[in-house]
Amino acid sequence: MPRDVPLHASTTHPTLRLDTYLRNTDPLFQPVEPARQPEGGFVRSMNTFGSNRPSHSFLREPRIKPFTGLAIDMSNQPPPANDMKGDTREGCYNYPPVTQPDLSFLTLLENKKLMGPAERRAEAQLIKEKQAEYSKAKRDLAEYAKRKRVLERKHKEGVVGIDGPMRDGTEIYGEARDVMMSQSALRNSHTSKRHDLLGTLESVDDAVTMKNWGSDPKLQRSMDIPLLRKNVDPEIHPYRFYDTKSRIWPNAVSHWDPERAAVLRHHETRERSRNILNHSDNTLQHLPTMLIPHH
């Protein structure tokens, strides 16, 4: 980018004028100066704009990160269009199982017994047959593994209408189905716990939100008052209403008992002749004096 671009020229693009201004004034947009290099030596430095190198997060963190399948709102399951639709061809595509290679012919190679020519010839023929069967079984096993690997990698979401990881009882996608089922169980468990926790944290009493404000609560008398309420039901507690009138308005009239008053007065004063509040005389002249022997 040229540095001699006129800043006030009307024919110069504003972007070039801004770039020229920043390169000439701002140290972050200026390259490393040759004056910083020592004489007769060379200091390795990054020839970038500014005096700071790029941050570690910019150099070490990749731009594309693999999906771990642990996000709440995402899923690595196949699209719903690949689900089974009840086709009669479901499960018809399958690989025939292959036999494992037989290594029993190796024991025949270790035979060091003395044998006749006919016996040795028969043994050699048997070894050749077993070795040919081993080679064929090994090729079949390799071909089976290759075909299964290609199918799982190229068609990992399944064959539409035939087979897939979401089909119950699949053999080709059995491992993928087990992984998806375990992820689904973990996701469902986390969702249920999250639902219960959010319901506990966000629950509010109806009295706070005034949900039924102004409506009839349909409560008994004084039930809305937060105080202890006595039982006034005559059927449950009839003794509260037993002979109430005679207790409130008794017919008997109490009479004055000087002796009982003298005893109560003695209990209150305990033979103190002076009042402890105003230090006045505490004796009563109109009550008979009661002599209580001292022990």
Short mmCIF file of C-alpha atoms in Angstrom, two decimals:
data_model
loop_
_atom_site.label_atom_id
_atom_site.label_comp_id
_atom_site.label_asym_id
_atom_site.label_seq_id
_atom_site.Cartn_x
_atom_site.Cartn_y
_atom_site.Cartn_z
CA MET A 1 0.00 0.00 0.00
CA PRO A 2 1.61 3.31 -0.96
CA ARG A 3 2.36 5.72 1.87
CA ASP A 4 2.52 8.88 -0.20
CA VAL A 5 -1.20 8.99 -0.83
CA PRO A 6 -2.45 12.56 -0.32
CA LEU A 7 -4.77 12.70 2.65
CA HIS A 8 -6.86 15.59 1.37
CA ALA A 9 -7.11 14.68 -2.31
CA SER A 10 -10.66 14.58 -3.54
CA THR A 11 -9.88 11.76 -5.98
CA THR A 12 -8.43 9.43 -3.30
CA HIS A 13 -10.66 6.78 -1.85
CA PRO A 14 -11.47 7.32 1.87
CA THR A 15 -10.19 3.83 2.71
CA LEU A 16 -6.74 4.60 1.30
CA ARG A 17 -6.61 7.90 3.15
CA LEU A 18 -7.52 6.20 6.44
CA ASP A 19 -4.94 3.45 5.88
CA THR A 20 -2.23 6.00 5.14
CA TYR A 21 -3.09 7.98 8.25
CA LEU A 22 -2.97 4.93 10.52
CA ARG A 23 0.30 3.66 9.06
CA ASN A 24 1.98 7.02 9.61
CA THR A 25 0.61 7.84 13.07
CA ASP A 26 -0.48 4.71 14.98
CA PRO A 27 2.37 2.44 16.24
CA LEU A 28 0.11 -0.63 16.11
CA PHE A 29 -0.11 -0.28 12.32
CA GLN A 30 3.62 0.21 11.82
CA PRO A 31 6.01 -2.70 11.12
CA VAL A 32 9.13 -3.47 13.15
CA GLU A 33 11.68 -0.74 12.63
CA PRO A 34 15.12 -1.72 11.37
CA ALA A 35 16.64 0.58 13.99
CA ARG A 36 15.75 -1.95 16.70
CA GLN A 37 18.10 -4.53 15.18
CA PRO A 38 21.57 -4.56 16.81
CA GLU A 39 24.61 -3.82 14.70
CA GLY A 40 26.33 -6.86 13.32
CA GLY A 41 23.59 -9.23 14.45
CA PHE A 42 20.08 -10.33 13.76
CA VAL A 43 17.19 -10.65 16.19
CA ARG A 44 14.45 -12.98 15.07
CA SER A 45 11.09 -11.24 15.44
CA MET A 46 7.70 -11.45 13.88
CA ASN A 47 7.41 -8.95 11.09
CA THR A 48 3.85 -8.07 11.92
CA PHE A 49 2.13 -4.80 12.53
CA GLY A 50 2.54 -3.65 16.11
CA SER A 51 4.91 -4.73 18.87
CA ASN A 52 2.81 -7.60 20.22
CA ARG A 53 2.58 -11.10 18.83
CA PRO A 54 -0.80 -12.74 18.22
CA SER A 55 -2.43 -14.13 21.36
CA HIS A 56 -2.24 -17.81 22.30
CA SER A 57 -5.98 -18.26 21.88
CA PHE A 58 -5.73 -16.99 18.31
CA LEU A 59 -2.90 -19.37 17.43
CA ARG A 60 -3.94 -22.52 19.34
CA GLU A 61 -7.74 -22.56 19.26
CA PRO A 62 -9.09 -24.12 16.04
CA ARG A 63 -11.78 -22.38 14.08
CA ILE A 64 -13.73 -25.62 13.53
CA LYS A 65 -14.42 -27.65 16.65
CA PRO A 66 -15.92 -31.15 16.59
CA PHE A 67 -19.46 -31.61 17.85
CA THR A 68 -19.44 -33.65 21.05
CA GLY A 69 -23.16 -34.33 21.08
CA LEU A 70 -23.68 -32.88 24.56
CA ALA A 71 -25.63 -29.74 23.66
CA ILE A 72 -29.17 -29.49 25.02
CA ASP A 73 -30.80 -28.06 21.92
CA MET A 74 -28.88 -30.13 19.34
CA SER A 75 -28.83 -33.79 18.35
CA ASN A 76 -26.73 -36.04 16.16
CA GLN A 77 -29.64 -38.34 15.35
CA PRO A 78 -30.73 -38.84 11.74
CA PRO A 79 -33.44 -36.55 10.35
CA PRO A 80 -37.08 -37.66 10.79
CA ALA A 81 -37.31 -38.28 7.03
CA ASN A 82 -35.06 -41.34 7.49
CA ASP A 83 -37.36 -43.02 10.02
CA MET A 84 -38.99 -46.30 9.15
CA LYS A 85 -42.36 -45.93 7.40
CA GLY A 86 -43.57 -49.52 7.73
CA ASP A 87 -42.15 -50.67 4.40
CA THR A 88 -42.09 -54.40 3.75
CA ARG A 89 -38.45 -54.14 2.74
CA GLU A 90 -37.31 -53.13 6.20
CA GLY A 91 -34.30 -55.18 7.30
CA CYS A 92 -33.90 -56.95 3.96
CA TYR A 93 -30.45 -55.45 3.34
CA ASN A 94 -27.96 -57.27 5.50
CA TYR A 95 -24.51 -58.75 5.25
CA PRO A 96 -24.27 -62.53 5.69
CA PRO A 97 -22.12 -63.47 8.66
CA VAL A 98 -18.64 -64.71 7.84
CA THR A 99 -16.69 -67.44 9.57
CA GLN A 100 -13.49 -66.68 11.41
CA PRO A 101 -10.26 -67.93 9.77
CA ASP A 102 -9.21 -71.39 10.97
CA LEU A 103 -5.57 -71.73 12.01
CA SER A 104 -5.65 -75.44 12.73
CA PHE A 105 -3.40 -76.19 9.76
CA LEU A 106 -0.49 -74.61 11.62
CA THR A 107 -0.41 -77.54 13.99
CA LEU A 108 0.02 -79.87 11.00
CA LEU A 109 3.12 -77.94 9.94
CA GLU A 110 4.72 -78.71 13.30
CA ASN A 111 4.31 -82.47 12.81
CA LYS A 112 7.78 -84.05 12.97
CA LYS A 113 6.83 -87.70 13.24
CA LEU A 114 8.18 -90.35 10.89
CA MET A 115 5.60 -90.99 8.17
CA GLY A 116 5.45 -92.87 4.94
CA PRO A 117 5.32 -91.16 1.54
CA ALA A 118 1.58 -91.76 1.16
CA GLU A 119 0.84 -90.39 4.61
CA ARG A 120 3.06 -87.39 4.07
CA ARG A 121 1.41 -86.72 0.70
CA ALA A 122 -2.09 -86.89 2.29
CA GLU A 123 -0.99 -84.57 5.07
CA ALA A 124 0.45 -82.08 2.58
CA GLN A 125 -2.77 -82.17 0.59
CA LEU A 126 -4.77 -81.48 3.77
CA ILE A 127 -2.47 -78.58 4.66
CA LYS A 128 -2.98 -77.06 1.21
CA GLU A 129 -6.78 -77.35 1.54
CA LYS A 130 -6.79 -75.83 5.05
CA GLN A 131 -4.50 -73.02 3.93
CA ALA A 132 -6.79 -72.24 0.97
CA GLU A 133 -9.82 -72.18 3.32
CA TYR A 134 -7.92 -69.87 5.68
CA SER A 135 -7.03 -67.48 2.86
CA LYS A 136 -10.61 -67.40 1.58
CA ALA A 137 -12.04 -66.81 5.08
CA LYS A 138 -9.51 -64.03 5.65
CA ARG A 139 -10.45 -62.32 2.37
CA ASP A 140 -14.17 -62.67 3.17
CA LEU A 141 -13.65 -61.19 6.62
CA ALA A 142 -11.67 -58.27 5.21
CA GLU A 143 -14.32 -57.67 2.54
CA TYR A 144 -17.09 -57.82 5.17
CA ALA A 145 -15.30 -55.32 7.39
CA LYS A 146 -14.65 -53.02 4.43
CA ARG A 147 -18.25 -53.08 3.20
CA LYS A 148 -19.58 -52.50 6.69
CA ARG A 149 -17.13 -49.65 7.28
CA VAL A 150 -18.05 -47.99 3.97
CA LEU A 151 -21.75 -48.32 4.73
CA GLU A 152 -21.39 -46.88 8.22
CA ARG A 153 -19.26 -43.96 7.06
CA LYS A 154 -20.91 -43.08 3.77
CA HIS A 155 -24.48 -43.86 4.84
CA LYS A 156 -24.20 -43.26 8.58
CA GLU A 157 -27.76 -41.92 8.73
CA GLY A 158 -29.15 -45.16 7.30
CA VAL A 159 -30.78 -46.34 4.11
CA VAL A 160 -34.17 -44.70 3.66
CA GLY A 161 -36.96 -47.21 4.19
CA ILE A 162 -34.57 -50.15 4.58
CA ASP A 163 -32.39 -49.87 7.68
CA GLY A 164 -30.87 -47.28 9.95
CA PRO A 165 -29.76 -46.49 13.51
CA MET A 166 -33.34 -45.65 14.54
CA ARG A 167 -34.70 -49.07 13.55
CA ASP A 168 -35.25 -51.44 16.44
CA GLY A 169 -33.36 -54.70 15.97
CA THR A 170 -30.89 -53.46 13.39
CA GLU A 171 -27.69 -55.44 12.95
CA ILE A 172 -25.66 -53.24 10.63
CA TYR A 173 -26.17 -50.07 12.72
CA GLY A 174 -26.23 -51.82 16.09
CA GLU A 175 -23.28 -49.91 17.56
CA ALA A 176 -24.57 -46.54 16.36
CA ARG A 177 -28.00 -47.33 17.83
CA ASP A 178 -26.49 -48.21 21.22
CA VAL A 179 -24.62 -44.90 21.28
CA MET A 180 -27.75 -42.93 20.38
CA MET A 181 -29.85 -44.75 22.97
CA SER A 182 -27.32 -43.97 25.71
CA GLN A 183 -27.23 -40.32 24.64
CA SER A 184 -31.02 -40.19 24.61
CA ALA A 185 -31.23 -41.69 28.12
CA LEU A 186 -28.69 -39.16 29.40
CA ARG A 187 -30.54 -36.29 27.72
CA ASN A 188 -33.92 -37.39 29.11
CA SER A 189 -32.49 -37.71 32.62
CA HIS A 190 -30.95 -34.25 32.40
CA THR A 191 -34.17 -32.77 30.99
CA SER A 192 -36.31 -34.23 33.79
CA LYS A 193 -33.94 -32.98 36.49
CA ARG A 194 -33.77 -29.56 34.83
CA HIS A 195 -37.57 -29.41 34.66
CA ASP A 196 -37.93 -30.23 38.36
CA LEU A 197 -35.26 -27.71 39.34
CA LEU A 198 -36.76 -24.91 37.25
CA GLY A 199 -40.21 -25.72 38.62
CA THR A 200 -38.85 -25.43 42.16
CA LEU A 201 -37.03 -22.16 41.48
CA GLU A 202 -39.84 -20.51 39.52
CA SER A 203 -42.77 -21.63 41.68
CA VAL A 204 -44.64 -18.74 43.32
CA ASP A 205 -47.45 -18.89 45.84
CA ASP A 206 -50.88 -17.76 44.67
CA ALA A 207 -51.06 -15.28 47.53
CA VAL A 208 -47.95 -13.49 46.21
CA THR A 209 -49.13 -13.33 42.62
CA MET A 210 -52.69 -12.41 43.78
CA LYS A 211 -54.08 -15.00 41.39
CA ASN A 212 -57.51 -15.09 43.07
CA TRP A 213 -57.58 -11.48 44.20
CA GLY A 214 -61.10 -10.27 45.05
CA SER A 215 -62.72 -13.71 44.81
CA ASP A 216 -64.47 -15.55 47.62
CA PRO A 217 -61.94 -17.78 49.42
CA LYS A 218 -64.80 -19.97 50.75
CA LEU A 219 -63.32 -20.19 54.21
CA GLN A 220 -65.08 -20.54 57.56
CA ARG A 221 -65.46 -17.65 59.91
CA SER A 222 -62.13 -16.24 61.12
CA MET A 223 -60.15 -18.90 59.20
CA ASP A 224 -58.34 -16.21 57.20
CA ILE A 225 -56.95 -14.64 60.40
CA PRO A 226 -53.52 -16.15 61.22
CA LEU A 227 -54.27 -16.65 64.93
CA LEU A 228 -54.98 -19.63 67.12
CA ARG A 229 -58.67 -20.38 66.94
CA LYS A 230 -60.62 -22.11 69.69
CA ASN A 231 -62.99 -24.92 68.91
CA VAL A 232 -66.53 -23.54 69.22
CA ASP A 233 -68.36 -26.40 67.55
CA PRO A 234 -71.04 -27.67 69.97
CA GLU A 235 -71.01 -31.13 68.38
CA ILE A 236 -67.25 -31.67 68.60
CA HIS A 237 -66.72 -29.91 71.95
CA PRO A 238 -70.06 -29.82 73.79
CA TYR A 239 -68.50 -29.10 77.20
CA ARG A 240 -67.85 -25.51 76.22
CA PHE A 241 -71.64 -24.99 76.11
CA TYR A 242 -72.52 -26.98 79.22
CA ASP A 243 -74.50 -24.84 81.75
CA THR A 244 -73.21 -21.61 80.23
CA LYS A 245 -75.99 -19.38 81.59
CA SER A 246 -75.58 -20.47 85.18
CA ARG A 247 -71.83 -19.86 84.99
CA ILE A 248 -72.21 -16.38 83.50
CA TRP A 249 -75.21 -15.36 85.65
CA PRO A 250 -75.00 -17.38 88.86
CA ASN A 251 -77.92 -17.35 91.31
CA ALA A 252 -75.72 -17.56 94.42
CA VAL A 253 -74.43 -14.26 95.85
CA SER A 254 -70.99 -14.27 97.39
CA HIS A 255 -70.64 -12.90 100.94
CA TRP A 256 -67.77 -11.03 102.49
CA ASP A 257 -65.43 -13.29 104.43
CA PRO A 258 -63.16 -11.28 106.74
CA GLU A 259 -61.01 -14.27 107.69
CA ARG A 260 -60.28 -15.21 104.07
CA ALA A 261 -59.46 -11.53 103.32
CA ALA A 262 -57.08 -11.41 106.27
CA VAL A 263 -55.27 -14.53 105.06
CA LEU A 264 -54.94 -13.16 101.50
CA ARG A 265 -53.72 -9.85 102.87
CA HIS A 266 -51.16 -11.62 105.01
CA HIS A 267 -49.93 -13.60 102.00
CA GLU A 268 -49.51 -10.41 99.99
CA THR A 269 -47.71 -8.35 102.64
CA ARG A 270 -45.81 -11.11 104.48
CA GLU A 271 -45.90 -9.05 107.70
CA ARG A 272 -44.36 -6.01 106.07
CA SER A 273 -45.64 -2.91 107.79
CA ARG A 274 -44.34 -0.55 105.14
CA ASN A 275 -45.18 -0.31 101.47
CA ILE A 276 -42.05 -0.86 99.38
CA LEU A 277 -43.15 1.68 96.75
CA ASN A 278 -44.13 4.77 98.77
CA HIS A 279 -42.97 3.66 102.27
CA SER A 280 -46.36 4.35 103.75
CA ASP A 281 -48.02 2.43 106.53
CA ASN A 282 -49.23 -0.93 105.23
CA THR A 283 -51.63 -1.89 108.02
CA LEU A 284 -55.40 -2.04 107.61
CA GLN A 285 -57.41 -1.00 110.61
CA HIS A 286 -60.81 -2.32 109.54
CA LEU A 287 -59.59 -5.95 109.11
CA PRO A 288 -59.10 -8.18 112.10
CA THR A 289 -55.52 -9.02 112.83
CA MET A 290 -54.69 -12.67 112.21
CA LEU A 291 -52.06 -14.15 114.43
CA ILE A 292 -49.96 -16.69 112.57
CA PRO A 293 -47.46 -18.50 114.67
CA HIS A 294 -43.81 -18.23 113.59
CA HIS A 295 -41.95 -21.47 113.08
#
